Each structure stands twice: as structure tokens, then as C-alpha cells.
């Protein structure tokens, strides 16, 4: 525009070179050169006024390199070529120079042309946020701290920030680190603060969220489990694309300005004290009117976004570690942190996953829970669910005084008393044959009949397996004589006490 204004004033006014230079923003020497050029070429303003800036530039300036125009390639094709992995502008320029060394522009000129072309591309997209759709999360680069009381040392922590897309409602809290447990607990606290669940969470590509970044990212196992529990989808921002989560970037900056900057002159002696103060400042920040419309983040959230969020589940997510077990061994017990937990025996040879919380150990096969145990800290010990054992192993496992007592407790009070009498001596294992015979009788006559026979044996002061069998045989004979179906006395025939000497 300076050349345009200078030539306009030269050809349409009688101002001096100095006055024209001051008005157009060029030196008087340049104005003098333009004046001489216009006189030599007999230029008129009517002709020049129709030319654009490039046309006027060609009129007043001589082409470089002796008038030989340099060949500028198609910049759109050049930009596409540079998207190929491993391709650089230096390589393309060298190829061009080899093919046509006289008309190839210098490398700096080609780079400048490409830079100007890229500045005209629509690289920034205005995002429209649907209420209740997305929450953007990130960590602040600036780290607050608290003071350890005993050592008086500064303990630096991480500031976690979450921002809802539509209302820009802000959440912030400090965590000891960016590790997976702290990252998960911050999300649970954030959703509890919002009072609802958005459809999508957009994190950065930190390892606590994304194990492998790229076009098909691999989400960290516990983070994916959190999203599954709350019914959310995880859509990480693209690597090196901070504009994908511009709301989080703005929220982090706002939290740094309105929260962290006000903590510098305060002293905290625990993470809880620090988070209490951050919580107070957070409410002030959300209640502060926004510049663009004077409405606060909290008011906007209540108006357009609270009702759009999905309700929270009945129970908050509990953080759990995941341990993969490639193959269930033949003893159908899988090792989890040094302890062995049983799984159904028909899973031998299959792959299972253990989900470990502070209290429980859950075993899953193909995302279906197949076993759950109370977590044990006994290294080398084992926890067995009898229902996971095959029939032969279950029977073998019950051939102990403890196993017999456990069975008898469910069979009936008199059966339990009978078994206690058999295994209650100095050598408990000597009573196992009688207990096994008792179980055989229970399978034949029913536990109710055996329990009544045991009561009659104690009343006869002869709690032996011989007496018990005789009582059951007598009951069977009586039942046949009375033509009573077997099911009737199996459910409990009446026994009469008799004196028996063994």
C-alpha cells in the first residue's frame, strides 16, 4: 500500500518528495525514484489505479536475477508432500535444484513462500460444545506445595483441572502425583463435584490415561474401567494438538490465575489443608462473572448443563489394579500378589484377569466375573471356594475333621453333635471312617432321617454308627409295612428310643 499511495500522490498532486514520503511512509529518495520512473515510462494514474499491489510492484521494481523469474512450485502440493513421514523441505528443494538449477528459488525464499501459504489455511476451527457432552481434563504445569511439619521441606504436588465444555464449569484439586491411582481418584472427585456424568472425557496423552498414543490409542486399563463404570467414552486429544482440548488449556490458565496465584503467601502443612483452600477459591472462581456475557460459570452450569449430565451410579468407582493371568494352572488357583485364589476348575488352561482392590480380588474371564475372594496378605497361602472344586477334589478335601464338621453343621444339629462325638477324641482322624459312613447313610436315607436317627441314638446313650444304621433300617422296615412312600420317612420318620448294648 505504500507504493500505491506514493504513486497516487506523485501522479495526482503537486506535493514535494519529502511531503509525499512523510504521507506514504517511505523515504524521499524512494519517492524521487518513483517520480523518475513514472516520467520515463509516461505512467498515468488512470492506468495504475486498475492494477493491484502485485501489478504496481512489477511496474516500479525490476525483477531479480536479471529478469529471469524463479519457478515456485504449487504450494498446496508441496504442503501435502511434507505430510509424508520422513519428507523435509530440504529434500524437496534439493530435488528441484538438481532438476532446474537456474530457475529454482533459494531455500530461504521457498520456505518463506510456504510459510505465507500456510498462514492462509483455515487451521483453527471454532468448536461448538453440546451441554453434557464433554469434560476436558489436564494437569497444570505449575505445581503448588505444602510444608512437611517434621522436616519443614516443601512437598510439591500436582494440580488436576477439569472443565465442562458447554458451561466452562471448573474443577480443581491437588493430587500427590500424576500416577494412575491419583489420576483415577481425581476423576471420581470431579464427577462427584459436577453431580453428574458427561458422555465423553478428553484427557491429554499422559501415561496414566493413554498407554500408546496415535490414531488408534490404547487406553490405560484402570482408566478404561473407570469410563466403563460411569458409562463414559474416552477420546484422548491428538498428540501435539493442544487445540483439541482448548477448554482444558484455558481452564488450567484460569486456575493458575485465580487459584494458584493466591496461594503464594499462604502456608499449608498437609495436602488436605491445601485442597480445602483450593475448594474455597474454586467456588469463588466459578461464581465470578465471565467477561463475554457477565454470567458466571456456576450460573451457566445450572441453566444449561446440569440437567444434561447423566446421573451418577449408585456406588462411586473404586480404584483397582489389573493383573493378567495368561493361563490358569491345573490346580485352578491363580497367583495374585503372592497369594493363590481359586477359580472354577473348568477354566484350567484359559486366560483370566484379576481385578484387585484394597478389600477384594475379583477374577474375570472374557469380562465376566467368575470368582470373588476377600483379599489376603498371607504370602504363599491359598484361598479356596469349595464350589470351584471338582466332585472328587471336594470329597477328598472334606476327608478331614474340619471338613466333616463343616458338612455336619449344614446337615442338622444332631448330625453335627454325632460328628463332634466321633472326632472329638485324642485322635480325631480315627473317627473319619464312621463319619464317611454317616455321609453315605445321609445320601441313602436323607439328612433329615439321619438327623432324627442321631437324636434317637443319643437318647439311647449309644451314639455309634452301628446303632445309627440299625435305627435307620428299623425305620425303613416300619415304613414298608405301613406302605408309606420312602419320601415320607426320608423327610423325617419318628424314632423310638431303645436300649442298645454295643
mmCIF file of N, CA and C in Angstrom, residues 114-199:
data_model
loop_
_atom_site.group_PDB
_atom_site.id
_atom_site.type_symbol
_atom_site.label_atom_id
_atom_site.label_comp_id
_atom_site.label_asym_id
_atom_site.label_seq_id
_atom_site.Cartn_x
_atom_site.Cartn_y
_atom_site.Cartn_z
ATOM 1 N N UNK A 114 6.256 -20.866 1.522
ATOM 2 C CA UNK A 114 5.456 -21.910 2.149
ATOM 3 C C UNK A 114 4.859 -21.406 3.466
ATOM 4 N N UNK A 115 5.618 -20.628 4.199
ATOM 5 C CA UNK A 115 5.115 -20.083 5.466
ATOM 6 C C UNK A 115 3.942 -19.142 5.222
ATOM 7 N N UNK A 116 4.065 -18.273 4.184
ATOM 8 C CA UNK A 116 2.965 -17.366 3.867
ATOM 9 C C UNK A 116 1.729 -18.144 3.417
ATOM 10 N N UNK A 117 1.937 -19.230 2.663
ATOM 11 C CA UNK A 117 0.797 -20.039 2.216
ATOM 12 C C UNK A 117 0.094 -20.699 3.402
ATOM 13 N N UNK A 118 0.871 -21.250 4.317
ATOM 14 C CA UNK A 118 0.263 -21.923 5.459
ATOM 15 C C UNK A 118 -0.487 -20.966 6.366
ATOM 16 N N UNK A 119 -0.067 -19.700 6.384
ATOM 17 C CA UNK A 119 -0.775 -18.719 7.214
ATOM 18 C C UNK A 119 -2.162 -18.410 6.683
ATOM 19 N N UNK A 120 -2.436 -18.783 5.422
ATOM 20 C CA UNK A 120 -3.759 -18.538 4.836
ATOM 21 C C UNK A 120 -4.695 -19.727 4.989
ATOM 22 N N UNK A 121 -4.189 -20.859 5.520
ATOM 23 C CA UNK A 121 -5.022 -22.048 5.648
ATOM 24 C C UNK A 121 -5.950 -21.941 6.864
ATOM 25 N N UNK A 122 -7.153 -22.505 6.775
ATOM 26 C CA UNK A 122 -8.091 -22.479 7.914
ATOM 27 C C UNK A 122 -7.732 -23.549 8.946
ATOM 28 N N UNK A 123 -6.705 -23.291 9.739
ATOM 29 C CA UNK A 123 -6.203 -24.289 10.687
ATOM 30 C C UNK A 123 -6.899 -24.233 12.044
ATOM 31 N N UNK A 124 -7.685 -23.215 12.287
ATOM 32 C CA UNK A 124 -8.365 -23.072 13.570
ATOM 33 C C UNK A 124 -9.857 -23.248 13.354
ATOM 34 N N UNK A 125 -10.446 -24.233 14.061
ATOM 35 C CA UNK A 125 -11.877 -24.489 13.940
ATOM 36 C C UNK A 125 -12.578 -24.050 15.219
ATOM 37 N N UNK A 126 -13.627 -23.301 15.070
ATOM 38 C CA UNK A 126 -14.425 -22.915 16.227
ATOM 39 C C UNK A 126 -15.269 -24.108 16.659
ATOM 40 N N UNK A 127 -15.081 -24.519 17.902
ATOM 41 C CA UNK A 127 -15.764 -25.704 18.395
ATOM 42 C C UNK A 127 -17.091 -25.325 19.046
ATOM 43 N N UNK A 128 -18.084 -26.155 18.802
ATOM 44 C CA UNK A 128 -19.391 -25.978 19.431
ATOM 45 C C UNK A 128 -19.576 -27.083 20.460
ATOM 46 N N UNK A 129 -19.794 -26.703 21.700
ATOM 47 C CA UNK A 129 -19.898 -27.672 22.783
ATOM 48 C C UNK A 129 -21.359 -27.901 23.128
ATOM 49 N N UNK A 130 -21.784 -29.147 23.047
ATOM 50 C CA UNK A 130 -23.147 -29.531 23.403
ATOM 51 C C UNK A 130 -23.214 -29.733 24.915
ATOM 52 N N UNK A 131 -24.217 -29.189 25.590
ATOM 53 C CA UNK A 131 -24.313 -29.379 27.048
ATOM 54 C C UNK A 131 -24.334 -30.854 27.428
ATOM 55 N N UNK A 132 -23.526 -31.192 28.422
ATOM 56 C CA UNK A 132 -23.469 -32.555 28.924
ATOM 57 C C UNK A 132 -22.672 -33.516 28.078
ATOM 58 N N UNK A 133 -21.966 -33.012 27.058
ATOM 59 C CA UNK A 133 -21.282 -33.933 26.150
ATOM 60 C C UNK A 133 -19.850 -34.225 26.573
ATOM 61 N N UNK A 134 -19.053 -33.173 26.878
ATOM 62 C CA UNK A 134 -17.621 -33.403 27.092
ATOM 63 C C UNK A 134 -17.106 -32.702 28.342
ATOM 64 N N UNK A 135 -16.126 -33.352 28.959
ATOM 65 C CA UNK A 135 -15.335 -32.733 30.004
ATOM 66 C C UNK A 135 -13.871 -32.887 29.606
ATOM 67 N N UNK A 136 -13.125 -31.811 29.731
ATOM 68 C CA UNK A 136 -11.714 -31.776 29.348
ATOM 69 C C UNK A 136 -10.872 -31.758 30.620
ATOM 70 N N UNK A 137 -9.867 -32.628 30.684
ATOM 71 C CA UNK A 137 -9.051 -32.742 31.894
ATOM 72 C C UNK A 137 -7.579 -32.569 31.535
ATOM 73 N N UNK A 138 -6.845 -32.019 32.490
ATOM 74 C CA UNK A 138 -5.408 -31.811 32.271
ATOM 75 C C UNK A 138 -4.771 -31.502 33.614
ATOM 76 N N UNK A 139 -3.438 -31.563 33.642
ATOM 77 C CA UNK A 139 -2.669 -31.167 34.812
ATOM 78 C C UNK A 139 -1.987 -29.829 34.550
ATOM 79 N N UNK A 140 -1.855 -29.038 35.597
ATOM 80 C CA UNK A 140 -1.184 -27.746 35.484
ATOM 81 C C UNK A 140 0.331 -27.936 35.473
ATOM 82 N N UNK A 141 0.988 -27.111 34.659
ATOM 83 C CA UNK A 141 2.450 -27.152 34.655
ATOM 84 C C UNK A 141 3.041 -26.548 35.914
ATOM 85 N N UNK A 142 2.314 -25.611 36.530
ATOM 86 C CA UNK A 142 2.756 -25.006 37.789
ATOM 87 C C UNK A 142 2.287 -25.884 38.939
ATOM 88 N N UNK A 143 3.192 -26.164 39.869
ATOM 89 C CA UNK A 143 2.904 -27.111 40.944
ATOM 90 C C UNK A 143 2.868 -26.401 42.293
ATOM 91 N N UNK A 144 1.742 -26.491 43.013
ATOM 92 C CA UNK A 144 1.713 -25.968 44.381
ATOM 93 C C UNK A 144 2.449 -26.906 45.333
ATOM 94 N N UNK A 145 2.540 -26.502 46.580
ATOM 95 C CA UNK A 145 3.253 -27.338 47.555
ATOM 96 C C UNK A 145 2.685 -27.098 48.952
ATOM 97 N N UNK A 146 2.971 -28.056 49.819
ATOM 98 C CA UNK A 146 2.716 -27.861 51.239
ATOM 99 C C UNK A 146 4.017 -28.164 51.982
ATOM 100 N N UNK A 147 4.065 -27.827 53.258
ATOM 101 C CA UNK A 147 5.288 -27.954 54.054
ATOM 102 C C UNK A 147 5.139 -29.130 55.004
ATOM 103 N N UNK A 148 6.101 -30.030 54.955
ATOM 104 C CA UNK A 148 6.118 -31.171 55.887
ATOM 105 C C UNK A 148 6.477 -30.659 57.284
ATOM 106 N N UNK A 149 5.631 -30.962 58.246
ATOM 107 C CA UNK A 149 5.802 -30.395 59.589
ATOM 108 C C UNK A 149 7.124 -30.822 60.233
ATOM 109 N N UNK A 150 7.479 -32.088 60.060
ATOM 110 C CA UNK A 150 8.658 -32.593 60.775
ATOM 111 C C UNK A 150 9.959 -32.092 60.166
ATOM 112 N N UNK A 151 10.046 -32.102 58.843
ATOM 113 C CA UNK A 151 11.299 -31.714 58.183
ATOM 114 C C UNK A 151 11.301 -30.283 57.667
ATOM 115 N N UNK A 152 10.108 -29.647 57.632
ATOM 116 C CA UNK A 152 9.964 -28.286 57.103
ATOM 117 C C UNK A 152 10.375 -28.186 55.627
ATOM 118 N N UNK A 153 10.288 -29.303 54.927
ATOM 119 C CA UNK A 153 10.603 -29.295 53.500
ATOM 120 C C UNK A 153 9.334 -29.098 52.674
ATOM 121 N N UNK A 154 9.514 -28.508 51.506
ATOM 122 C CA UNK A 154 8.399 -28.306 50.592
ATOM 123 C C UNK A 154 8.082 -29.619 49.874
ATOM 124 N N UNK A 155 6.823 -30.000 49.874
ATOM 125 C CA UNK A 155 6.370 -31.201 49.173
ATOM 126 C C UNK A 155 5.504 -30.737 48.001
ATOM 127 N N UNK A 156 6.035 -30.841 46.800
ATOM 128 C CA UNK A 156 5.318 -30.373 45.620
ATOM 129 C C UNK A 156 4.296 -31.417 45.187
ATOM 130 N N UNK A 157 3.131 -30.941 44.791
ATOM 131 C CA UNK A 157 2.041 -31.808 44.358
ATOM 132 C C UNK A 157 1.562 -31.351 42.985
ATOM 133 N N UNK A 158 0.606 -32.088 42.434
ATOM 134 C CA UNK A 158 0.091 -31.796 41.091
ATOM 135 C C UNK A 158 -1.311 -31.200 41.187
ATOM 136 N N UNK A 159 -1.588 -30.220 40.325
ATOM 137 C CA UNK A 159 -2.906 -29.608 40.281
ATOM 138 C C UNK A 159 -3.689 -30.185 39.109
ATOM 139 N N UNK A 160 -4.752 -30.935 39.413
ATOM 140 C CA UNK A 160 -5.632 -31.530 38.412
ATOM 141 C C UNK A 160 -6.773 -30.568 38.119
ATOM 142 N N UNK A 161 -7.076 -30.385 36.831
ATOM 143 C CA UNK A 161 -8.117 -29.437 36.412
ATOM 144 C C UNK A 161 -9.062 -30.145 35.444
ATOM 145 N N UNK A 162 -10.356 -29.965 35.656
ATOM 146 C CA UNK A 162 -11.374 -30.466 34.737
ATOM 147 C C UNK A 162 -12.333 -29.348 34.372
ATOM 148 N N UNK A 163 -12.736 -29.274 33.106
ATOM 149 C CA UNK A 163 -13.612 -28.205 32.627
ATOM 150 C C UNK A 163 -14.719 -28.818 31.773
ATOM 151 N N UNK A 164 -15.962 -28.506 32.090
ATOM 152 C CA UNK A 164 -17.083 -28.917 31.253
ATOM 153 C C UNK A 164 -17.142 -28.028 30.020
ATOM 154 N N UNK A 165 -17.412 -28.625 28.856
ATOM 155 C CA UNK A 165 -17.308 -27.901 27.605
ATOM 156 C C UNK A 165 -18.313 -26.772 27.450
ATOM 157 N N UNK A 166 -19.591 -27.021 27.719
ATOM 158 C CA UNK A 166 -20.626 -26.040 27.418
ATOM 159 C C UNK A 166 -20.663 -24.896 28.423
ATOM 160 N N UNK A 167 -20.590 -25.201 29.700
ATOM 161 C CA UNK A 167 -20.713 -24.163 30.730
ATOM 162 C C UNK A 167 -19.381 -23.637 31.221
ATOM 163 N N UNK A 168 -18.289 -24.329 30.903
ATOM 164 C CA UNK A 168 -16.945 -23.971 31.382
ATOM 165 C C UNK A 168 -16.828 -24.064 32.898
ATOM 166 N N UNK A 169 -17.730 -24.820 33.549
ATOM 167 C CA UNK A 169 -17.602 -25.006 34.993
ATOM 168 C C UNK A 169 -16.275 -25.685 35.295
ATOM 169 N N UNK A 170 -15.575 -25.161 36.279
ATOM 170 C CA UNK A 170 -14.201 -25.568 36.573
ATOM 171 C C UNK A 170 -14.168 -26.465 37.806
ATOM 172 N N UNK A 171 -13.297 -27.458 37.758
ATOM 173 C CA UNK A 171 -12.989 -28.274 38.933
ATOM 174 C C UNK A 171 -11.487 -28.329 39.096
ATOM 175 N N UNK A 172 -11.011 -28.255 40.316
ATOM 176 C CA UNK A 172 -9.570 -28.312 40.565
ATOM 177 C C UNK A 172 -9.320 -28.959 41.923
ATOM 178 N N UNK A 173 -8.287 -29.768 41.992
ATOM 179 C CA UNK A 173 -7.835 -30.349 43.249
ATOM 180 C C UNK A 173 -6.386 -30.790 43.086
ATOM 181 N N UNK A 174 -5.706 -30.951 44.198
ATOM 182 C CA UNK A 174 -4.307 -31.377 44.162
ATOM 183 C C UNK A 174 -4.226 -32.877 44.456
ATOM 184 N N UNK A 175 -3.319 -33.530 43.764
ATOM 185 C CA UNK A 175 -3.044 -34.944 43.981
ATOM 186 C C UNK A 175 -1.545 -35.107 44.243
ATOM 187 N N UNK A 176 -1.168 -36.148 44.971
ATOM 188 C CA UNK A 176 0.267 -36.323 45.250
ATOM 189 C C UNK A 176 1.111 -36.484 43.994
ATOM 190 N N UNK A 177 0.547 -37.078 42.933
ATOM 191 C CA UNK A 177 1.320 -37.310 41.715
ATOM 192 C C UNK A 177 0.355 -37.432 40.549
ATOM 193 N N UNK A 178 0.908 -37.711 39.377
ATOM 194 C CA UNK A 178 0.097 -37.963 38.196
ATOM 195 C C UNK A 178 -0.048 -39.458 37.913
ATOM 196 N N UNK A 179 0.277 -40.291 38.888
ATOM 197 C CA UNK A 179 0.185 -41.729 38.687
ATOM 198 C C UNK A 179 -1.278 -42.166 38.606
ATOM 199 N N UNK A 180 -1.463 -43.394 38.132
ATOM 200 C CA UNK A 180 -2.813 -43.881 37.835
ATOM 201 C C UNK A 180 -3.751 -43.789 39.040
ATOM 202 N N UNK A 181 -3.383 -44.260 40.251
ATOM 203 C CA UNK A 181 -4.339 -44.174 41.365
ATOM 204 C C UNK A 181 -4.783 -42.747 41.657
ATOM 205 N N UNK A 182 -3.843 -41.796 41.658
ATOM 206 C CA UNK A 182 -4.195 -40.404 41.924
ATOM 207 C C UNK A 182 -5.019 -39.826 40.783
ATOM 208 N N UNK A 183 -4.679 -40.174 39.563
ATOM 209 C CA UNK A 183 -5.416 -39.700 38.394
ATOM 210 C C UNK A 183 -6.866 -40.191 38.429
ATOM 211 N N UNK A 184 -7.067 -41.458 38.808
ATOM 212 C CA UNK A 184 -8.413 -42.023 38.889
ATOM 213 C C UNK A 184 -9.210 -41.360 40.004
ATOM 214 N N UNK A 185 -8.608 -41.205 41.164
ATOM 215 C CA UNK A 185 -9.330 -40.606 42.296
ATOM 216 C C UNK A 185 -9.719 -39.161 42.010
ATOM 217 N N UNK A 186 -8.904 -38.442 41.252
ATOM 218 C CA UNK A 186 -9.256 -37.076 40.876
ATOM 219 C C UNK A 186 -10.492 -37.063 39.978
ATOM 220 N N UNK A 187 -10.606 -38.035 39.079
ATOM 221 C CA UNK A 187 -11.792 -38.119 38.222
ATOM 222 C C UNK A 187 -13.043 -38.421 39.052
ATOM 223 N N UNK A 188 -12.927 -39.327 40.012
ATOM 224 C CA UNK A 188 -14.077 -39.657 40.858
ATOM 225 C C UNK A 188 -14.535 -38.417 41.623
ATOM 226 N N UNK A 189 -13.582 -37.665 42.178
ATOM 227 C CA UNK A 189 -13.936 -36.440 42.902
ATOM 228 C C UNK A 189 -14.535 -35.394 41.966
ATOM 229 N N UNK A 190 -14.030 -35.306 40.740
ATOM 230 C CA UNK A 190 -14.548 -34.331 39.777
ATOM 231 C C UNK A 190 -16.003 -34.632 39.424
ATOM 232 N N UNK A 191 -16.316 -35.890 39.114
ATOM 233 C CA UNK A 191 -17.684 -36.239 38.752
ATOM 234 C C UNK A 191 -18.626 -36.056 39.935
ATOM 235 N N UNK A 192 -18.139 -36.311 41.128
ATOM 236 C CA UNK A 192 -18.953 -36.080 42.315
ATOM 237 C C UNK A 192 -19.219 -34.587 42.495
ATOM 238 N N UNK A 193 -18.239 -33.746 42.171
ATOM 239 C CA UNK A 193 -18.411 -32.287 42.256
ATOM 240 C C UNK A 193 -19.431 -31.809 41.232
ATOM 241 N N UNK A 194 -19.381 -32.340 40.019
ATOM 242 C CA UNK A 194 -20.350 -31.952 38.988
ATOM 243 C C UNK A 194 -21.746 -32.480 39.298
ATOM 244 N N UNK A 195 -21.819 -33.575 40.025
ATOM 245 C CA UNK A 195 -23.119 -34.157 40.319
ATOM 246 C C UNK A 195 -23.728 -34.916 39.159
ATOM 247 N N UNK A 196 -22.930 -35.272 38.188
ATOM 248 C CA UNK A 196 -23.407 -35.995 37.015
ATOM 249 C C UNK A 196 -22.247 -36.437 36.161
ATOM 250 N N UNK A 197 -22.564 -37.118 35.072
ATOM 251 C CA UNK A 197 -21.540 -37.720 34.219
ATOM 252 C C UNK A 197 -21.735 -37.237 32.784
ATOM 253 N N UNK A 198 -20.715 -36.661 32.149
ATOM 254 C CA UNK A 198 -20.808 -36.322 30.728
ATOM 255 C C UNK A 198 -20.636 -37.563 29.867
ATOM 256 N N UNK A 199 -20.867 -37.426 28.571
ATOM 257 C CA UNK A 199 -20.749 -38.569 27.671
ATOM 258 C C UNK A 199 -19.302 -38.891 27.342
#
